[in-house]
PDB file of C-alpha atoms and ligand atoms in Angstrom:
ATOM      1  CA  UNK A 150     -85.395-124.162  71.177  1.00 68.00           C
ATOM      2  CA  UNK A 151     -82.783-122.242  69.607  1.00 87.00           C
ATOM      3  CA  UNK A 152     -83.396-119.576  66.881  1.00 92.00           C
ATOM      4  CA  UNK A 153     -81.912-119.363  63.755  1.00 96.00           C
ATOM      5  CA  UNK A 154     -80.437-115.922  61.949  1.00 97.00           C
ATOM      6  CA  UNK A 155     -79.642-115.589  58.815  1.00 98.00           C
ATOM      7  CA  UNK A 156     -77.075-112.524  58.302  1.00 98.00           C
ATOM      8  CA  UNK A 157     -77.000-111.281  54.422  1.00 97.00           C
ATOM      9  CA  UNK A 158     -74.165-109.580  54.142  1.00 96.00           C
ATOM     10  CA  UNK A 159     -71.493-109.191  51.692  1.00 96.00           C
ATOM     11  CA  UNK A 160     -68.508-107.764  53.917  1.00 94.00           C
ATOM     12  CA  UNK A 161     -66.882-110.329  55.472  1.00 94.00           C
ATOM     13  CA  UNK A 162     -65.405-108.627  58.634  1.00 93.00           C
ATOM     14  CA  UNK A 163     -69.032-107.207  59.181  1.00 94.00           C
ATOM     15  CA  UNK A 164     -70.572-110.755  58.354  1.00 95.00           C
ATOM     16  CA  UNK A 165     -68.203-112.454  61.066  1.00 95.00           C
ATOM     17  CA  UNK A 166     -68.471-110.234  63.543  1.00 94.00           C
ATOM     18  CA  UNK A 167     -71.840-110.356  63.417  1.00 96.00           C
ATOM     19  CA  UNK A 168     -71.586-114.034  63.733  1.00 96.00           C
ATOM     20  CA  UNK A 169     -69.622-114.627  66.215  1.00 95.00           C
ATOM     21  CA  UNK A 170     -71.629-112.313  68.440  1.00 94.00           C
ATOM     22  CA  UNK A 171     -74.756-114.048  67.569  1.00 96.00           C
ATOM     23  CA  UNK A 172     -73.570-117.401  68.395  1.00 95.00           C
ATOM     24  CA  UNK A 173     -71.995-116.178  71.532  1.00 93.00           C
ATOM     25  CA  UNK A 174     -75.320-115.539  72.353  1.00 91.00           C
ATOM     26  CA  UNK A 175     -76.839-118.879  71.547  1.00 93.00           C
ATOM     27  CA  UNK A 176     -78.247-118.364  68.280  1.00 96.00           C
ATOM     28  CA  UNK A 177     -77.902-120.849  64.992  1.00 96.00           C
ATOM     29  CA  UNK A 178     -76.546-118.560  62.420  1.00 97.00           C
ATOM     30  CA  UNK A 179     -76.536-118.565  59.159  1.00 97.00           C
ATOM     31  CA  UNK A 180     -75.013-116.401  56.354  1.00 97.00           C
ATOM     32  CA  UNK A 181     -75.134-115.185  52.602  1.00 96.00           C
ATOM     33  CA  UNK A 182     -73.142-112.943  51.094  1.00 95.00           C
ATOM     34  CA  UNK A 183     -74.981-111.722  48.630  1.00 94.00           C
ATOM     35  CA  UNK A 184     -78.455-111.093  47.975  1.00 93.00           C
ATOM     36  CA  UNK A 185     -79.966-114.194  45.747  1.00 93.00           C
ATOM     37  CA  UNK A 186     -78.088-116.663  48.075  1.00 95.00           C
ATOM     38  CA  UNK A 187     -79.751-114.797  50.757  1.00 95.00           C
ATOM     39  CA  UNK A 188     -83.185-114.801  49.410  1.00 95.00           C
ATOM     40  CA  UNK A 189     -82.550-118.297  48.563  1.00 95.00           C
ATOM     41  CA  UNK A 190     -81.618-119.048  52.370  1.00 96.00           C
ATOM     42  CA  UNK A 191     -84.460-117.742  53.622  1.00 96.00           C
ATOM     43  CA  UNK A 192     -87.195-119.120  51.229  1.00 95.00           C
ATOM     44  CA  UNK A 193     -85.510-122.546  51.975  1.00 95.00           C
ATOM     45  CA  UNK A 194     -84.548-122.459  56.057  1.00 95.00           C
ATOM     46  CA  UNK A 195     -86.987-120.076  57.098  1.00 93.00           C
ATOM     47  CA  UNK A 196     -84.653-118.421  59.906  1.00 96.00           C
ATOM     48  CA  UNK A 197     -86.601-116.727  62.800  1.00 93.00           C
ATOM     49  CA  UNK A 198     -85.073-113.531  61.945  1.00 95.00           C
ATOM     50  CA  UNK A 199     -83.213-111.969  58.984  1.00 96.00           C
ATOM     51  CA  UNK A 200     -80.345-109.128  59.345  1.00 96.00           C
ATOM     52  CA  UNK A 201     -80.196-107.812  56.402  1.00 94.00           C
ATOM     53  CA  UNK A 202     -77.245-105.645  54.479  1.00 93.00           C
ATOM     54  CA  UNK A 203     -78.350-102.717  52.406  1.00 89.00           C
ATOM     55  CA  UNK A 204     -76.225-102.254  49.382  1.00 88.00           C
ATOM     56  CA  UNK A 205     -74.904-105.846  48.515  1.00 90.00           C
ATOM     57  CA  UNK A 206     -73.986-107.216  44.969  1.00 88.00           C
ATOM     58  CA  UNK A 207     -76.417-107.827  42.814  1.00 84.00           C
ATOM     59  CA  UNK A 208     -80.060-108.106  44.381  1.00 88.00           C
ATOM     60  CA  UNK A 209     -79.707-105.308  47.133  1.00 87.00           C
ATOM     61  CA  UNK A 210     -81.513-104.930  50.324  1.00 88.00           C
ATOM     62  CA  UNK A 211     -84.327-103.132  49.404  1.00 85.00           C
ATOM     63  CA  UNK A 212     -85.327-105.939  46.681  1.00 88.00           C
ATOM     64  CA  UNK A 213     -84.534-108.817  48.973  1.00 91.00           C
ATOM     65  CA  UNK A 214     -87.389-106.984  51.718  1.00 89.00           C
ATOM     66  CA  UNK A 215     -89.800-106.223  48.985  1.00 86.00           C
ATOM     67  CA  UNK A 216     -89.505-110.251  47.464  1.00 91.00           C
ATOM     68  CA  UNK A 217     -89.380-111.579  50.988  1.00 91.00           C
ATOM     69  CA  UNK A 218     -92.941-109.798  52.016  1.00 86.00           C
ATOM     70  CA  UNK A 219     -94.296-111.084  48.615  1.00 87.00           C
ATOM     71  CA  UNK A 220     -94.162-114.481  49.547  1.00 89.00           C
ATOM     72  CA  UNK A 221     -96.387-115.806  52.604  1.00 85.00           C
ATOM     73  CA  UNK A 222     -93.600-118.402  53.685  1.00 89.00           C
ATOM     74  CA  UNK A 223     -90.896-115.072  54.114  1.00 90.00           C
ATOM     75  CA  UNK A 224     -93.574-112.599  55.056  1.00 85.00           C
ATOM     76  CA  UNK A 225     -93.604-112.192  58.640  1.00 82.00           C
ATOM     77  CA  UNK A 226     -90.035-113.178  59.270  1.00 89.00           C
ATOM     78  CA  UNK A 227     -88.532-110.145  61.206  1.00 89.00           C
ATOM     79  CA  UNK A 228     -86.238-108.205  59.805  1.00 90.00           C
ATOM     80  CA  UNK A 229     -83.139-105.621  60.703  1.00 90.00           C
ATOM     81  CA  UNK A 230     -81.694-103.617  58.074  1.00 88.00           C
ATOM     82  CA  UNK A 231     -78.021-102.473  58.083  1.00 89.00           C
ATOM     83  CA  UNK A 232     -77.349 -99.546  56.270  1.00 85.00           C
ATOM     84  CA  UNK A 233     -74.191 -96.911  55.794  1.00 80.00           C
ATOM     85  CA  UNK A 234     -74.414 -93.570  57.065  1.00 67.00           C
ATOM     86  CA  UNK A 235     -75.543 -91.782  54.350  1.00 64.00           C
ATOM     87  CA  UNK A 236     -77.433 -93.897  52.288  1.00 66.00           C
ATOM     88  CA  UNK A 237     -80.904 -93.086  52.320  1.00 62.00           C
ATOM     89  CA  UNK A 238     -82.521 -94.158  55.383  1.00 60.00           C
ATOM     90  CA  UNK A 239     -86.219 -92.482  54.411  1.00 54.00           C
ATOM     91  CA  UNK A 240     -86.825 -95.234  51.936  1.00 54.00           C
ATOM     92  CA  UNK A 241     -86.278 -97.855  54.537  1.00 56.00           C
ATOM     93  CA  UNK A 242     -88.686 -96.727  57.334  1.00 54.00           C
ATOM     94  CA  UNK A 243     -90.459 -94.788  54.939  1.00 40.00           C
ATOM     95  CA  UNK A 244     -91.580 -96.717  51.603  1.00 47.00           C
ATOM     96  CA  UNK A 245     -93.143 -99.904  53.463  1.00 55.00           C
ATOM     97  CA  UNK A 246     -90.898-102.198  53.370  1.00 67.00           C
ATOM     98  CA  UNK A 247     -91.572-103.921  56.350  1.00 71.00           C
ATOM     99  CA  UNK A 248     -88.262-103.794  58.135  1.00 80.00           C
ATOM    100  CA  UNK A 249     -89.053-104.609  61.756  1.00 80.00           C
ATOM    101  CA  UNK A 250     -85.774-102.528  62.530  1.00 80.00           C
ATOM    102  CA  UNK A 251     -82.814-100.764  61.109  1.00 80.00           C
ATOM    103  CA  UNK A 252     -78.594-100.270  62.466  1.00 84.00           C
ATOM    104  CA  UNK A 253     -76.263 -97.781  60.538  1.00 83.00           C
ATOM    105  CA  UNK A 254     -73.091 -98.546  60.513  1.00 85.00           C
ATOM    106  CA  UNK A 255     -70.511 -98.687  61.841  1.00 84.00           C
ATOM    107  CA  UNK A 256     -72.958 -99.767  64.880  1.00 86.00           C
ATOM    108  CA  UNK A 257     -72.243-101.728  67.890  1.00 87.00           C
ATOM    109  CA  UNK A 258     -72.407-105.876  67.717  1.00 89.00           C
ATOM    110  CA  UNK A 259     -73.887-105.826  70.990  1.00 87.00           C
ATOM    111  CA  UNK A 260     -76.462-103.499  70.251  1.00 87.00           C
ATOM    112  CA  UNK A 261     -77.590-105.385  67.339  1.00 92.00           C
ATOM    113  CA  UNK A 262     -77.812-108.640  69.130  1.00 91.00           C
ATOM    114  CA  UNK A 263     -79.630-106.605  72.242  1.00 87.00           C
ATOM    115  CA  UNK A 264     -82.566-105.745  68.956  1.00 87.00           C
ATOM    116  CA  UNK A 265     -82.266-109.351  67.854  1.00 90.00           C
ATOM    117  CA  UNK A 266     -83.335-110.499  71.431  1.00 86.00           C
ATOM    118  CA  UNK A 267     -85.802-107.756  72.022  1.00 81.00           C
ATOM    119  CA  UNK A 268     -87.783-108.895  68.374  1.00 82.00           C
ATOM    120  CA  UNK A 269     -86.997-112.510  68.940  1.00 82.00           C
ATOM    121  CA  UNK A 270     -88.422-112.324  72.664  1.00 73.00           C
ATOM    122  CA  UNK A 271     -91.471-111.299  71.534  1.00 62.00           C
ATOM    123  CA  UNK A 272     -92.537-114.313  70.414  1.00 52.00           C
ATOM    124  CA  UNK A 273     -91.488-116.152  73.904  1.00 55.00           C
ATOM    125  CA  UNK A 274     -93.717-113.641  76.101  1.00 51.00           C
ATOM    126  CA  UNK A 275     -95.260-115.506  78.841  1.00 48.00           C
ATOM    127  CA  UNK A 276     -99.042-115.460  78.267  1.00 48.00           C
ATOM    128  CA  UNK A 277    -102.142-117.262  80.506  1.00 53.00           C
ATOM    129  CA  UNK A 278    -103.157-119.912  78.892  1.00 58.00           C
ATOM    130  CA  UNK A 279    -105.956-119.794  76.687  1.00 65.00           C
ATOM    131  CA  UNK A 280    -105.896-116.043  76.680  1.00 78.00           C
ATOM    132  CA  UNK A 281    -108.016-114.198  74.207  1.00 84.00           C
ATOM    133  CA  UNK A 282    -108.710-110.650  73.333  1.00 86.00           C
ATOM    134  CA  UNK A 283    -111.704-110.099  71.473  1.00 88.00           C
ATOM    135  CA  UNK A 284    -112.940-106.435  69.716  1.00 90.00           C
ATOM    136  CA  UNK A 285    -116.184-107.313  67.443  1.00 91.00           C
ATOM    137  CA  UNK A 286    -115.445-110.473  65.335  1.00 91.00           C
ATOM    138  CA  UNK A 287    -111.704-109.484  65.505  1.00 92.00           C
ATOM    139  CA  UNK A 288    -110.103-112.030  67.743  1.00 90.00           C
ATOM    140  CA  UNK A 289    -106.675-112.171  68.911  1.00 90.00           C
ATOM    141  CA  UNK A 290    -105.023-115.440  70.434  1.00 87.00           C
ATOM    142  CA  UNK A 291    -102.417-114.351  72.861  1.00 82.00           C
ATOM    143  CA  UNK A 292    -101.368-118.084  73.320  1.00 75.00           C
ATOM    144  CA  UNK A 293    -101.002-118.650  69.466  1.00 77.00           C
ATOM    145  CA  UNK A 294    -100.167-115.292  68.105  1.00 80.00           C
ATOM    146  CA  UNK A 295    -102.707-115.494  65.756  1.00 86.00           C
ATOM    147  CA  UNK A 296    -105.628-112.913  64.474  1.00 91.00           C
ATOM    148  CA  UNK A 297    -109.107-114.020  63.252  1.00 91.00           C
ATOM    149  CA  UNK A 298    -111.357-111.984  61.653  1.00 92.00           C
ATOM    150  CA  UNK A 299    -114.755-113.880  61.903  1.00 90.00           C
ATOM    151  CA  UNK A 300    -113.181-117.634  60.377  1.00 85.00           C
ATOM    152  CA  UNK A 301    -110.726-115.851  58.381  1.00 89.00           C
ATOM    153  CA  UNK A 302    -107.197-115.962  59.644  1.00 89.00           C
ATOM    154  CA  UNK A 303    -104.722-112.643  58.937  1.00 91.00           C
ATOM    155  CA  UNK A 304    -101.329-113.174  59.404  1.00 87.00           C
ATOM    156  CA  UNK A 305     -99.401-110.803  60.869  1.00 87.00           C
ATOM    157  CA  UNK A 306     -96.110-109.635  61.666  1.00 83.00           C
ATOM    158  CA  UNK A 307     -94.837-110.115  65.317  1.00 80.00           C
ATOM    159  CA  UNK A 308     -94.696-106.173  65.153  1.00 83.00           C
ATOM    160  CA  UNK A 309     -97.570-105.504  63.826  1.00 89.00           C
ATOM    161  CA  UNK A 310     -99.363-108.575  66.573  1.00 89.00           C
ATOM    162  CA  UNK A 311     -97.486-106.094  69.242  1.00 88.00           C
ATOM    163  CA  UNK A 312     -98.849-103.005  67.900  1.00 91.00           C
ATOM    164  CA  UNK A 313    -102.525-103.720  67.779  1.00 94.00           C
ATOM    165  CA  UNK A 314    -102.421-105.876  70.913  1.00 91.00           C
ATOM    166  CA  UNK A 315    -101.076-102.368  72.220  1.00 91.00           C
ATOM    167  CA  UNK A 316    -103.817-100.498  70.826  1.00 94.00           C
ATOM    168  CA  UNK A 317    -107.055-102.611  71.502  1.00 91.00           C
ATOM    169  CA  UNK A 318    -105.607-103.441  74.966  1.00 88.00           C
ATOM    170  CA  UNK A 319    -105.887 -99.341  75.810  1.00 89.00           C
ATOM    171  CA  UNK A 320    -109.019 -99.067  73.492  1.00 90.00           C
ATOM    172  CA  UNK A 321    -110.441 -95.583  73.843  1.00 91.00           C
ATOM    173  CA  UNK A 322    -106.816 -94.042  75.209  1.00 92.00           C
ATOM    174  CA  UNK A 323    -104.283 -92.262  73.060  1.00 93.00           C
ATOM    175  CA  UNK A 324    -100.821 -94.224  72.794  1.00 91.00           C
ATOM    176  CA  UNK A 325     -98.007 -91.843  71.088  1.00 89.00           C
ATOM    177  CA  UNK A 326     -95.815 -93.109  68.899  1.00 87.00           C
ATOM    178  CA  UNK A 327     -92.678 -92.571  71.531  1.00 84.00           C
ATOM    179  CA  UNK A 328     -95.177 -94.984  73.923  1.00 85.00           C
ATOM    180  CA  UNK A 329     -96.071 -97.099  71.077  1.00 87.00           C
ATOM    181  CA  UNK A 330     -91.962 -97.953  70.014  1.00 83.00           C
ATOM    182  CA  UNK A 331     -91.317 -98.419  73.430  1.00 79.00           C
ATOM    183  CA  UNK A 332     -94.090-101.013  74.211  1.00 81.00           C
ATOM    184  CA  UNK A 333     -93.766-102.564  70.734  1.00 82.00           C
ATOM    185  CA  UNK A 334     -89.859-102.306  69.781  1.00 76.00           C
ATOM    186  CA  UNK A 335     -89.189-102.714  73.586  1.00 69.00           C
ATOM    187  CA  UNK A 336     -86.982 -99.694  73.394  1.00 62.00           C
ATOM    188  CA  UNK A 337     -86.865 -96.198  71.598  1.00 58.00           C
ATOM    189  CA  UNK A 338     -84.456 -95.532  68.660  1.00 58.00           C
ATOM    190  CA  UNK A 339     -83.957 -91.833  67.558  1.00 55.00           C
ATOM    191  CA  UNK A 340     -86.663 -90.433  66.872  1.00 51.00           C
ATOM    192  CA  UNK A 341     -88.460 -92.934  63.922  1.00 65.00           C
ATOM    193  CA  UNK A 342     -91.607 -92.193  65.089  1.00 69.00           C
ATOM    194  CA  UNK A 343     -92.392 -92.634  61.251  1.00 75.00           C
ATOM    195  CA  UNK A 344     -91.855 -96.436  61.928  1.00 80.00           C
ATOM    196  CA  UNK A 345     -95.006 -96.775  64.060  1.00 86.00           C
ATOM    197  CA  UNK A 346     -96.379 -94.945  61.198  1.00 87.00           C
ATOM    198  CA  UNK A 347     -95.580 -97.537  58.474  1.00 85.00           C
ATOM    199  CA  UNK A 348     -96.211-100.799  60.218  1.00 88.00           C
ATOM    200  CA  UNK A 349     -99.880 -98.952  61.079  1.00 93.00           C
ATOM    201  CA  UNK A 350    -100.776 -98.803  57.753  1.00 91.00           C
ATOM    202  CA  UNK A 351     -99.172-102.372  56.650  1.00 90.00           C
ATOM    203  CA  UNK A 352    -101.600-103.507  60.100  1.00 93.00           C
ATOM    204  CA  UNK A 353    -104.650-101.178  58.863  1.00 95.00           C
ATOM    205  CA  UNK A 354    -104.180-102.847  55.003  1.00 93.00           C
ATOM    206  CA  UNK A 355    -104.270-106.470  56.194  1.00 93.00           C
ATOM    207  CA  UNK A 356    -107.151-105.804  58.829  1.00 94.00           C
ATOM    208  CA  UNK A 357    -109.486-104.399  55.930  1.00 93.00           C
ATOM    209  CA  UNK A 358    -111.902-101.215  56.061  1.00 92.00           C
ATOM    210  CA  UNK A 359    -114.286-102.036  58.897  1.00 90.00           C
ATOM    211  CA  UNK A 360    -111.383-102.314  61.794  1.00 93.00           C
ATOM    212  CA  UNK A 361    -108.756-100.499  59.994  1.00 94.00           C
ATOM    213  CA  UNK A 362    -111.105 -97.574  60.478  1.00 94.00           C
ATOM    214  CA  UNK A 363    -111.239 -98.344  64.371  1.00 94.00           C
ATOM    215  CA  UNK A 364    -107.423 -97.256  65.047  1.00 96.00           C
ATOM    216  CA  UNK A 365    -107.661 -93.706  64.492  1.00 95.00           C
ATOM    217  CA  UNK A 366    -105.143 -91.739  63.514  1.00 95.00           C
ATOM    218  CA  UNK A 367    -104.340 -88.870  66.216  1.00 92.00           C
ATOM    219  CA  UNK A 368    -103.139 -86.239  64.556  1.00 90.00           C
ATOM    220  CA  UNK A 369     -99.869 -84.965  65.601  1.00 85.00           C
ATOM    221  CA  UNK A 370     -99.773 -87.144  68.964  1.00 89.00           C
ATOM    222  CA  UNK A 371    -100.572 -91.022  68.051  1.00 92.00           C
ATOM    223  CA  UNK A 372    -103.147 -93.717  67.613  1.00 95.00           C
ATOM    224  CA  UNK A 373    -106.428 -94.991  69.360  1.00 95.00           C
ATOM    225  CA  UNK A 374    -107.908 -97.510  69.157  1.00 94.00           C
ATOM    226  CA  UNK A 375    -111.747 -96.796  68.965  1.00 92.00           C
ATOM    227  CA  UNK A 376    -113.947 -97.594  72.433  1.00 86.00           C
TER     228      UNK A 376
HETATM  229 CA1   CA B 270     -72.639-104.196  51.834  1.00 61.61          CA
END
């Protein structure tokens, strides 16, 4: 089946370049150029993955991420964030948005559609059927994608899936965050170690006290999850 994109972006050259390499590579694209139309698009066609412009018109970047995590039909759909060099890329790894991944610019086309793959493959890794990891009354369908606790469903981000699916498969062993991006992201970008940091705490918040408590924090190397 072929994923959809939707690219918000309010430069056009940026916007069709993106496009055309996205399509090149198979993809259904679609585009907004500026941030309600964007928001709009995605509450609407729910695209498989959103890459997402910074400073736009209107409703910037930061807003769109913050409204589109609010809502449970937008809040696990991956996003990339494109930003200029210069503009404050702390507040985008850093305040909890929930940006899967960020590109300044100018940045390679190819490289962004390699990240698009890498988040969008996720999804399509080739799992035994059936397959089940289970920590307590925390239960994790590998099959599915989906997290119980007990009855109770949490939904979670692809990312965040990855991360504890990284963690509880090592219980008792230290992952650093340099292992942790590469296992999770499926490659390492520069040094945003802080990134592993953020979607931890967005994973430990929606997994409540008794498990959040079971990844521990490492200080100054990683995470563990406890044995
Ligand atoms: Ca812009």
């Amino acid at each position: 089946m072929t994923k959809t994109v939707l690219i918000v972006e309010d430069e056009t050259d940026i916007l069709h370049l993106i496009e055309w390499h996205l399509k090149a590579e198979g993809y259904t694209v679609l585009t907004a150029r500026s941030g309600i139309k964007g928001l709009d698009q995605a509450t609407e066609q729910c695209p498989d993955l959103i890459v997402l412009d910074l400073m736009l018109p209107g409703m910037d970047g930061l807003e769109i991420c913050k409204a589109l995590k609010r809502n449970p039909k937008t809040e696990n759909i991956p996003i990339i964030m494109l930003t200029a060099k210069g503009e404050e890329v702390d507040r985008i790894v850093g305040l909890e948005l929930g940006a899967d991944d960020y590109m300044v610019k100018p940045f390679s086309p190819r490289e962004l559609t390699l990240r698009v793959r890498a988040i969008l493959r996720r999804f399509d890794k080739e799992m035994p059927e059936g397959a089940k990891v289970q920590y307590k009354d925390l239960s994790i369908d590998l099959d599915s994608y989906r997290v119980w606790i007990e009855n109770t469903e949490i939904t979670l981000t692809v990312t965040e899936f990855n991360l504890l699916l990284e963690l509880l498969q090592n219980r008792g062993r230290v992952r650093t965050r340099d292992q942790l991006l590469d296992r999770v992201w499926g490659y390492q970008f520069d040094g945003y170690a802080r990134t592993v940091d953020t979607h931890i705490r967005r994973l430990r918040q929606k997994l409540g006290e008794e498990y959040a408590e079971a990844i521990e924090t490492v200080r100054g190397i990683g995470y563990r999850f406890k044995e």
